[in-house]
XYZ file of C-alpha atoms in Angstrom:
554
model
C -40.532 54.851 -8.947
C -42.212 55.607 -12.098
C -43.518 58.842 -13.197
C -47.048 58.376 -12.711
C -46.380 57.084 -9.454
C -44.492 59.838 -8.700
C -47.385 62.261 -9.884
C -50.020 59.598 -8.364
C -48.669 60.168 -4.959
C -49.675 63.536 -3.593
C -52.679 63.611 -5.255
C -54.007 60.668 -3.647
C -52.573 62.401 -0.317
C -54.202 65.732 -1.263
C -57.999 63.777 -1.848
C -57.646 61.715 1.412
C -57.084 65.107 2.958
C -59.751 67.023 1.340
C -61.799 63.950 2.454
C -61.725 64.917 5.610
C -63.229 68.213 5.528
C -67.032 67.598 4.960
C -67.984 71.360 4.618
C -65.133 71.495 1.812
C -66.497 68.559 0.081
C -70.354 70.469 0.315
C -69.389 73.122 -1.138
C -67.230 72.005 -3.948
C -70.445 69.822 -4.761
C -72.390 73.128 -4.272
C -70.538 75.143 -6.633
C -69.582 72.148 -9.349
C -73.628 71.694 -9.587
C -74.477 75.664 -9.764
C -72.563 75.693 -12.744
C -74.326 72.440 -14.131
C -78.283 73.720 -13.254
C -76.993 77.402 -14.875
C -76.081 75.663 -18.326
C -78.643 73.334 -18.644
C -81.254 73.658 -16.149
C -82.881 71.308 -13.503
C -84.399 68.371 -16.330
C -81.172 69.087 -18.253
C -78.719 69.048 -15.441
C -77.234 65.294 -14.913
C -75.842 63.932 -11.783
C -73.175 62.059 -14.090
C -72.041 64.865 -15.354
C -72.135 67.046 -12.043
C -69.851 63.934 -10.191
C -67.130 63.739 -13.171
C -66.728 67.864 -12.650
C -66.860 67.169 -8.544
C -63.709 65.745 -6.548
C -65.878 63.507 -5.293
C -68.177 60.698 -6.313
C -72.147 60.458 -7.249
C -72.900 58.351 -4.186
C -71.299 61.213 -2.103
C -73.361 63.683 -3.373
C -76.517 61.602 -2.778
C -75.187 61.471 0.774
C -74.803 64.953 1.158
C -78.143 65.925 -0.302
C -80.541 62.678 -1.475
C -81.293 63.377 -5.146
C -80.932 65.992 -7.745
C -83.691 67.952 -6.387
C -82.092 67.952 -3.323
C -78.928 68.890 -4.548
C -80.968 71.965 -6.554
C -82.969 73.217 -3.682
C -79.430 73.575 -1.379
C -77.893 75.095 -4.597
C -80.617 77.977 -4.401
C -80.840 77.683 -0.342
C -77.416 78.797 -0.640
C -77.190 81.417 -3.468
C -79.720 83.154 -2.110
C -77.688 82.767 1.461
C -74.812 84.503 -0.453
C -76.755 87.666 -1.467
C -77.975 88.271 1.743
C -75.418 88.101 3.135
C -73.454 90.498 1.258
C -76.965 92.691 2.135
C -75.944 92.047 5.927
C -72.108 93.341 5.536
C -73.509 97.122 4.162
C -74.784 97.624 7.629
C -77.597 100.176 6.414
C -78.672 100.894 10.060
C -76.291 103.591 10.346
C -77.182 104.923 7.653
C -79.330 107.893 6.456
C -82.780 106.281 4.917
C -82.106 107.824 1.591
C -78.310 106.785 1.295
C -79.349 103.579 2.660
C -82.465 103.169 0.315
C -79.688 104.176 -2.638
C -76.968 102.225 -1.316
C -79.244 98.995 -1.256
C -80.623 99.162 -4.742
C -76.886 99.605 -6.367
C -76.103 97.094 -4.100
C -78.723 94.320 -6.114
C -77.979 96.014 -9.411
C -74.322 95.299 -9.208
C -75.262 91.828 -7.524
C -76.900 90.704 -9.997
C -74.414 92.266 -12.568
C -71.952 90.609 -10.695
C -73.431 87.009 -10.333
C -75.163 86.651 -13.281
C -75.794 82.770 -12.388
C -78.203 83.782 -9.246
C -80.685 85.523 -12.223
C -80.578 82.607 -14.089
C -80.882 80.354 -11.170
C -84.215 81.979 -10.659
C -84.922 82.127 -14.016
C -84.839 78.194 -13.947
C -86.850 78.375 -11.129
C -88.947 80.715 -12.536
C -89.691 77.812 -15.353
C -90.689 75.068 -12.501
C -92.654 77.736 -11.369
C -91.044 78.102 -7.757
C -91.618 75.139 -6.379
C -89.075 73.883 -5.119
C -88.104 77.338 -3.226
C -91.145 76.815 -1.523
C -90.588 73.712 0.117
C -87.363 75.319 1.875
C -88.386 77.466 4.957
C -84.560 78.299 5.023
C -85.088 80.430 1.704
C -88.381 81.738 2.892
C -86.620 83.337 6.077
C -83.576 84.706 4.430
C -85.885 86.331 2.004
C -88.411 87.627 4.727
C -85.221 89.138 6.125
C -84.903 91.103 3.359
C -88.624 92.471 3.734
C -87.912 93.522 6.854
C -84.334 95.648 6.017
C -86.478 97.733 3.773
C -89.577 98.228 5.929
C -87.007 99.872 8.989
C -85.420 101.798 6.094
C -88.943 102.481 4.361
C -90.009 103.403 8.287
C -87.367 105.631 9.177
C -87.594 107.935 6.304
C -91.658 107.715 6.325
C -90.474 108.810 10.606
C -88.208 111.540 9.509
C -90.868 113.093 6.639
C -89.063 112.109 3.495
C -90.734 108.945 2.025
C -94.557 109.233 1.087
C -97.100 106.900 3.373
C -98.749 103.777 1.568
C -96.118 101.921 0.080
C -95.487 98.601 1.206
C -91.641 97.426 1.695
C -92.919 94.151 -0.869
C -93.681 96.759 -3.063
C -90.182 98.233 -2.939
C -88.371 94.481 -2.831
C -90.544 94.450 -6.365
C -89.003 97.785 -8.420
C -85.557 96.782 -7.333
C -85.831 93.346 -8.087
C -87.680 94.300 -11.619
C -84.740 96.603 -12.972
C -81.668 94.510 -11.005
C -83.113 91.490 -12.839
C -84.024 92.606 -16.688
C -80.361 94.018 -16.904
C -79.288 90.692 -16.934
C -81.946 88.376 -18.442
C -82.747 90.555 -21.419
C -78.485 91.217 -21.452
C -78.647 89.176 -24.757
C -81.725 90.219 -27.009
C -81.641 93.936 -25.948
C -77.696 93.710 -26.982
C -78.322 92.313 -30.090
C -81.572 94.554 -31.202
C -80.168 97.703 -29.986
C -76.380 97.380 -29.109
C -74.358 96.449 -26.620
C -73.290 100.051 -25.387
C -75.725 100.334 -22.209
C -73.904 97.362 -20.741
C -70.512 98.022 -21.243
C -68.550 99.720 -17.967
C -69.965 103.225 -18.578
C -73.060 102.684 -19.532
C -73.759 99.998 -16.234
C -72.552 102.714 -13.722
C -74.962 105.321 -15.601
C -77.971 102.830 -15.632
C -76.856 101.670 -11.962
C -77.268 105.732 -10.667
C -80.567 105.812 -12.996
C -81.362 102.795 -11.264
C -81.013 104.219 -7.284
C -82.974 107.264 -8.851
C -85.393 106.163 -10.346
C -86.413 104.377 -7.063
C -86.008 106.516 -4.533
C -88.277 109.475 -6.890
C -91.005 107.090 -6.427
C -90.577 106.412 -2.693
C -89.891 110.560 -1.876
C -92.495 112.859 -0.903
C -94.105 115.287 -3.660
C -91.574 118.235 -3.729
C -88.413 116.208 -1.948
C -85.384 115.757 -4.279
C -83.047 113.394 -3.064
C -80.469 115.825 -2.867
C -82.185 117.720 -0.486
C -83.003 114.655 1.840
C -79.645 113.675 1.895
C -78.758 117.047 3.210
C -81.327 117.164 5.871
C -79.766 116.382 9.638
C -81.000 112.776 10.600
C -82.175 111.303 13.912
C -80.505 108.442 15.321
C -81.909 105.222 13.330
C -81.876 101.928 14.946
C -79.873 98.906 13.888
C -81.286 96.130 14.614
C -78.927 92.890 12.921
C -80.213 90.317 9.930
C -80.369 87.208 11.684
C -83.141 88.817 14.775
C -85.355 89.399 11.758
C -84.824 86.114 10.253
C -85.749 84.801 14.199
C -88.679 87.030 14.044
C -89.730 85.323 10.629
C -89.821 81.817 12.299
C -90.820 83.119 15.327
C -94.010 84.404 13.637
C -94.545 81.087 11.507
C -94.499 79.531 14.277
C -97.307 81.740 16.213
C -99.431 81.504 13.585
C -102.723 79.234 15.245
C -102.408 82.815 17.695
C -105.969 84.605 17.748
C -107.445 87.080 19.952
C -109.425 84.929 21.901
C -106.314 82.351 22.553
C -106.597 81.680 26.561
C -102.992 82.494 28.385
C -102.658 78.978 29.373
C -102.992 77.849 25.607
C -100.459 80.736 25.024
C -98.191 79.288 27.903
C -98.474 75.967 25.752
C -97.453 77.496 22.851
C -94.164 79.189 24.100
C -93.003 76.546 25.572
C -93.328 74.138 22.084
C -91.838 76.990 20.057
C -88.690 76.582 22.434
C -88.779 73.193 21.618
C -88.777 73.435 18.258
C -86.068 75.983 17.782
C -83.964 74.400 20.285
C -80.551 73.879 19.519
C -78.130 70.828 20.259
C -77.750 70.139 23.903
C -73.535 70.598 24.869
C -72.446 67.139 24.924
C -70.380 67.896 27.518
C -74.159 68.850 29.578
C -75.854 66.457 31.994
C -79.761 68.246 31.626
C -81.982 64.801 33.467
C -82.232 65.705 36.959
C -84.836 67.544 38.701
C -86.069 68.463 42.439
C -89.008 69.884 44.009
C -88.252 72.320 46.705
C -90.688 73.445 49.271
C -91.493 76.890 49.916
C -93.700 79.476 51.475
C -94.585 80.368 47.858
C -95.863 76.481 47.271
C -93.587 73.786 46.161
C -91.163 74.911 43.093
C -89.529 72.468 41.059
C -86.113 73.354 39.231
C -83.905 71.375 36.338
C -80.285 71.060 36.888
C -77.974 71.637 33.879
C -74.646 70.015 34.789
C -71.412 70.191 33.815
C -69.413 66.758 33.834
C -66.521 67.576 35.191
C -66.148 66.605 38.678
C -65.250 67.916 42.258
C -67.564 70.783 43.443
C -68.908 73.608 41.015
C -70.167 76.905 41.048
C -73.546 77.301 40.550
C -76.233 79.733 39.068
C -79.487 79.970 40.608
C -81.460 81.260 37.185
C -84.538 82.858 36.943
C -86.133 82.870 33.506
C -87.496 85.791 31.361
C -91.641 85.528 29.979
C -93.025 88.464 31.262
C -93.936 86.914 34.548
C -96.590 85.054 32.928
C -94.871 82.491 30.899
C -91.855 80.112 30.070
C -90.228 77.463 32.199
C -86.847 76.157 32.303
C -87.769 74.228 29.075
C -88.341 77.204 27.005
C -84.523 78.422 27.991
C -82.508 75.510 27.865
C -80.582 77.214 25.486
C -79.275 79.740 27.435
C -78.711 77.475 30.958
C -77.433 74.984 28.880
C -74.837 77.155 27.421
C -74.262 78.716 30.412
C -73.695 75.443 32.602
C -71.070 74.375 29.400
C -69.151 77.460 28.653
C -68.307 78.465 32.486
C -68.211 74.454 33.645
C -70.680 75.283 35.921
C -74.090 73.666 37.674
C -76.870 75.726 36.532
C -80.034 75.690 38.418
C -83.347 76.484 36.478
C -85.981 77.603 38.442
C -89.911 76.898 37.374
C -91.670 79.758 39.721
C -94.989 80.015 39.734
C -96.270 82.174 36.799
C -98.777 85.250 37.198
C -101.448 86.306 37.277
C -102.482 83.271 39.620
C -99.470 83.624 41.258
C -98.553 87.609 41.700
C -95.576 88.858 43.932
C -94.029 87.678 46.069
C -94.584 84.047 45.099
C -91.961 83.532 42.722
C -89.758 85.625 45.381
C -90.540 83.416 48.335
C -89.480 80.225 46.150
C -86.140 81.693 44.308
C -85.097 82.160 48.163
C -86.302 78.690 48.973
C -83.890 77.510 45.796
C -81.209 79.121 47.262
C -81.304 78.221 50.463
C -81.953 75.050 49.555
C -78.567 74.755 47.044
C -76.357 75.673 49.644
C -78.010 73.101 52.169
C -77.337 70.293 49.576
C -74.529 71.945 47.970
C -72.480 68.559 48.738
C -75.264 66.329 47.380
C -75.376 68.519 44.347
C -71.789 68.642 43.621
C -71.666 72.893 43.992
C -69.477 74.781 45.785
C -71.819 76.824 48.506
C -69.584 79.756 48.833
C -69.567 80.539 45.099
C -73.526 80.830 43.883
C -74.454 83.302 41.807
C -78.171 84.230 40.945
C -79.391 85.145 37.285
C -82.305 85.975 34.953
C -82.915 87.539 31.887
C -86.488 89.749 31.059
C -88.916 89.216 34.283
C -85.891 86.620 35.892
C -83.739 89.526 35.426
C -86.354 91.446 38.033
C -86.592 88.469 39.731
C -83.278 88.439 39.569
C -81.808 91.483 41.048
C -84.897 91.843 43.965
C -82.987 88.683 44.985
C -79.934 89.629 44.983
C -81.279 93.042 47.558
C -83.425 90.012 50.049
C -79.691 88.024 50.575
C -77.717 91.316 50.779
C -79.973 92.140 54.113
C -80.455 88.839 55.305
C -76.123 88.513 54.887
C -76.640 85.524 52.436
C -73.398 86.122 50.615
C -74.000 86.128 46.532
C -71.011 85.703 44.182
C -72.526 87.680 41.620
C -75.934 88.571 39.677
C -76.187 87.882 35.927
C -79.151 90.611 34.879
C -80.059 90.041 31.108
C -82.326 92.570 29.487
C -83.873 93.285 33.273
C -86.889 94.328 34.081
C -86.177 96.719 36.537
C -88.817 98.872 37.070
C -92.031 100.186 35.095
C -91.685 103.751 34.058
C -92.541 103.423 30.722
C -91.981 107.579 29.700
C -87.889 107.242 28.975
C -86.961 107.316 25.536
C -86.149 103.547 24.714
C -90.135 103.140 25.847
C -90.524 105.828 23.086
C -88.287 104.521 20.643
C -88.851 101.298 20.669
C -92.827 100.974 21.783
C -93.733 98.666 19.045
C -90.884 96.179 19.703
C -90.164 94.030 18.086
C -90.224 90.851 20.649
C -91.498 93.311 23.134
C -94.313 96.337 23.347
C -95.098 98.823 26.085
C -98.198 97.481 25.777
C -97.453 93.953 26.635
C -95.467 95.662 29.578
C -98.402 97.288 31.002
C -99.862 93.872 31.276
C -97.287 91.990 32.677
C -96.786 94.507 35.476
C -100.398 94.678 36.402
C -100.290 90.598 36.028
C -97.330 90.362 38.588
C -98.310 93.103 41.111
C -101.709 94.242 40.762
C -101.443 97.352 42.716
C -100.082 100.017 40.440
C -99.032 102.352 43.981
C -97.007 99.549 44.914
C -95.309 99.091 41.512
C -94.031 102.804 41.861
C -92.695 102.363 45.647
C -91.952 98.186 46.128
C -88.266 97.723 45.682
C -88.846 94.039 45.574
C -91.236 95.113 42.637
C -89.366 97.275 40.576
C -85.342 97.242 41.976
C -84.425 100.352 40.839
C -86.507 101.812 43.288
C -84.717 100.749 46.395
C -83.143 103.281 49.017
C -79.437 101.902 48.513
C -78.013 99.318 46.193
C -74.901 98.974 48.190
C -73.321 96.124 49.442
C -74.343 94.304 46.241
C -72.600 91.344 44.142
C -70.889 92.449 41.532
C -72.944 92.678 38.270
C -73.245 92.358 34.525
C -76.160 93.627 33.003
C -77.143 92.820 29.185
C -79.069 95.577 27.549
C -80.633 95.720 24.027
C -80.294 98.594 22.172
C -83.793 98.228 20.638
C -85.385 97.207 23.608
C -88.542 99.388 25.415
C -86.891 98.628 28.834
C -83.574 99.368 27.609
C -82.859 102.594 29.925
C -84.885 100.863 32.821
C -81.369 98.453 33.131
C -78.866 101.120 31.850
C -80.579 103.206 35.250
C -79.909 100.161 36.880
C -76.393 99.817 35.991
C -75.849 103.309 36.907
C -77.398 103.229 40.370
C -75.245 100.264 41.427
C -71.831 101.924 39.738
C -73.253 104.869 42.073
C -73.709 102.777 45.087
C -69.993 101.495 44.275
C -70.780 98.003 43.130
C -68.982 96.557 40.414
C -70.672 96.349 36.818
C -70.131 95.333 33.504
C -72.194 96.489 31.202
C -73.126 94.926 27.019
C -75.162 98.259 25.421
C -75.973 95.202 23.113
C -76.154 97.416 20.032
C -78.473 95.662 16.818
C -80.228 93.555 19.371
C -83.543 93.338 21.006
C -85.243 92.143 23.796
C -85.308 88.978 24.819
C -82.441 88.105 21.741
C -80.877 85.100 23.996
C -84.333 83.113 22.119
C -82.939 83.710 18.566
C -79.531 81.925 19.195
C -80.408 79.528 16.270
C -80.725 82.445 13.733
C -78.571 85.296 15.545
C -75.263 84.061 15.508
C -74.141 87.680 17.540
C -77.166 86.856 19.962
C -74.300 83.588 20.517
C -71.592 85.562 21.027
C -73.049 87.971 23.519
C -74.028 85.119 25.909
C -70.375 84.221 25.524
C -69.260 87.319 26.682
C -71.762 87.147 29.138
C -70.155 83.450 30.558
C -66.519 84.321 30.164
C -67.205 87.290 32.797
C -69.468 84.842 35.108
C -66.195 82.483 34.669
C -64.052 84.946 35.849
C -66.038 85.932 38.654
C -66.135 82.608 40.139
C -62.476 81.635 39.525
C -61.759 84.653 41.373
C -63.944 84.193 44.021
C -62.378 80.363 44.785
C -58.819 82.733 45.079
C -57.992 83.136 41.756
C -57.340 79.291 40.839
């Protein structure tokens, strides 16, 4: 064999391999074409030249992204998706406001000192005037997230009596970005006018401490040093994690026809096409078509089955979903079912109970216990197994939820086991998460107030009704076992940690997620919270367990 065939021979091997990897392929593109826009701009930059530097060929890269302003706008999308985040991995939350408000301007001056191509990335953007940032709503909610890491770090030290009132956090996002920036765009003139000696290693790491100074003596009060502040013993901030504000950024966009005078059915409306839009990929291994209508004291209910294909009987999940009582269906949470029904190879069983106020309590009751009784009558017809059925809800379903879970345990309906997701579980709204975390996000004490008066109109009865408010009831013995999903940042957070500990009192088994960094009602933000993902796996590995155990451990 000759010696270029010889050398022709794993290379060829080595590209058919590297072929095969599609994300390897992106991002070679990605970074091949950074380079190209940083030299020579976007009207400079040539896809020739960016397909002889690629391993790959110009009609790939057309695939991958349609033209060169294609190619541009996912070459910002994802620089900027690099910087924050590197901003996510500080983990600021824990952190005392000053240190954190310190720690995250160094961070962006050495970021920028660092990856001098992002400045002059948005320098060329800068030139086309930004607009081809603002066609991509990916950019727009990575930067919003960054908004919102300084406003809790802006709020907890306005909370604790060290930062002055009346700044903005956009305000902030400006002085860092000013200073971070200019030490790199002006590198070159302000070198050669006045020397090079401010940017060689010393003189960065003074200008980077001037830097953190500099802003945080304009965000102290009159008469605070930082020093001092950092000295100062700190309450416990909250951490809430990047990707539930980049949810609550498209959340928002999305709300934004909302007004005052918005009737609750055109609200109802509303959630429901949200869902829809921010719904991710049903499991293909999920069959989601078929749906009943039940008859029940409560009026007739209908309910959508989410199937898993594998055969012979299944478990199945009777689940209630969350909306305050007043809104969703098992549209709007066909992320979380379907999930559910996939990762535990289960049937689950979405119920659509009548919403309040036109329905109050018990009417959603009345028709969860229709569902159920119902499954297990047609548990052969349905493919489930009637001796394992488990019920589950998250929010109101989690309420909903649990008061069913008490109606079966005294009627002797046996229950495998009760999935309780941020529950609802009764209304005392004085504990300290209520305190804490009053002004949500996702969720207010306000908007609790009017949920509960919605779903049981008679405040005396919301204090005494176990069927109301669960926690409430004489004796939780004799119930399933349980898992209950709290949110650290949630207003009803210690209304389901009481929960938990009443059962665990009573004897019944429970696992319990503290779900630290998230919120309520975080199973919604799955396509922007990747640990909102992983808790719901958690949540169906244990619902796995319980039924494999319950059909003897198979």
């Amino acid at each position: 064999m000759a010696k270029d065939e010889i050398n022709e021979v794993p290379d060829a091997a080595a590209r058919r391999s590297w072929k095969q990897d599609p994300e390897a392929v992106r991002e070679n593109i990605l970074q091949t074409a950074r380079s190209v826009f940083v030299a020579h701009g976007l009207s400079g930059a040539k896809m020739d030249e960016i397909a002889a530097r690629t391993r790959t060929s110009k009609r790939m890269i057309y695939y991958y992204f349609g033209d060169k302003e294609g190619l541009y706008r996912a070459v910002l999308e994802d620089a900027y998706a690099r910087m924050r985040r590197a901003e996510d991995d500080l983990d600021l939350g824990r952190l005392h406001p000053v240190e954190a408000l310190r720690q995250l301007t160094e961070f962006t001056f050495d970021h920028h000192n660092r990856e001098r191509d992002f400045v002059r990335l948005v320098m060329v953007e800068n030139i086309h005037e930004g607009r081809h940032m603002s066609k991509s709503e990916m950019i727009s909610g990575q930067n919003s997230s960054a908004i919102r890491l300084l406003e809790e770090i802006y709020k907890r030290g306005c909370d604790e009596g060290l930062f002055r009132s009346g700044l903005t956090a956009l305000e902030l996002h400006w002085h860092i970005s000013a200073l971070a920036i200019f030490n790199v765009s002006n590198r070159a003139t302000f070198s050669n006018i006045f020397g090079s000696a401010l940017f060689e290693p010393k003189g960065q790491d003074m200008l980077r401490r001037h830097t953190g100074d500099m802003v945080l003596r304009f965000v102290m009060k009159p008469g605070l040093s930082p020093e001092d502040a950092e000295r100062r013993p700190q309450t416990r901030p909250r951490k809430i994690d990047p990707g539930i504000y980049r949810f609550l950024e498209v959340l928002e966009a999305q709300k934004a026809s909302l007004t005052a005078g918005t009737t609750l059915e055109a609200r109802r409306v509303l959630y429901n096409s949200i869902a829809r839009n921010l719904r991710l990929p049903t499991p293909p291994n999920i069959e989601t078509d078929s749906e009943h209508w039940i008859d029940s004291p409560g009026g007739p209910v209908r309910v959508r089955i989410f199937r898993h294909q594998s055969k012979g009987p299944q478990p199945a999940l009777v689940y209630l979903h969350g909306g305050g009582f007043t809104m969703g269906s098992p549209e709007s949470h066909w992320d979380i079912t379907a999930r559910l029904a996939s990762w535990t190879r289960q049937t689950v069983i979405s119920v659509d109970y009548a919403l309040a106020p036109e329905h109050p309590c018990p009417a959603a009751l009345e028709q969860t216990l229709s569902v159920l009784g119902w499954t297990r009558d047609r548990a052969s017809d349905l493919g489930v197994d009637a001796t394992r059925i488990a019920v589950g809800g998250d929010g109101a379903g989690g309420n909903l939820a649990a008061a069913t879970a008490m109606i079966c345990r005294d009627k002797n309906v046996p229950l495998c086991a009760q999935l309780l997701i941020y529950p609802i579980c009764d209304f005392d709204l004085s504990r300290p998460s209520c305190l804490q975390n009053g002004e949500g996000p996702l969720l207010r004490v306000d908007e609790i107030n009017a949920m509960a008066s919605a779903y049981c109109p008679d405040t005396e009865r919301q204090r005494s009704d176990p069927l109301v408010a669960p926690l409430l009831a004489p004796s939780h013995g004799r119930l399933p076992p349980a898992f209950i999903a709290l949110a650290a940042n949630d207003p009803m957070r210690d209304s389901g940690a009481a929960y938990a500990a009443a059962l665990k009192t009573a004897g019944v088994a429970v696992t319990v997620d503290e779900g630290d960094g998230l919120v309520h009602d975080y199973l919604r933000a799955q396509s922007q919270c990747a640990l909102a993902e992983d808790k719901l796996r958690i949540m169906s590995d244990w619902l796995y367990e319980v039924f494999r155990m319950a059909d003897g451990g198979a």
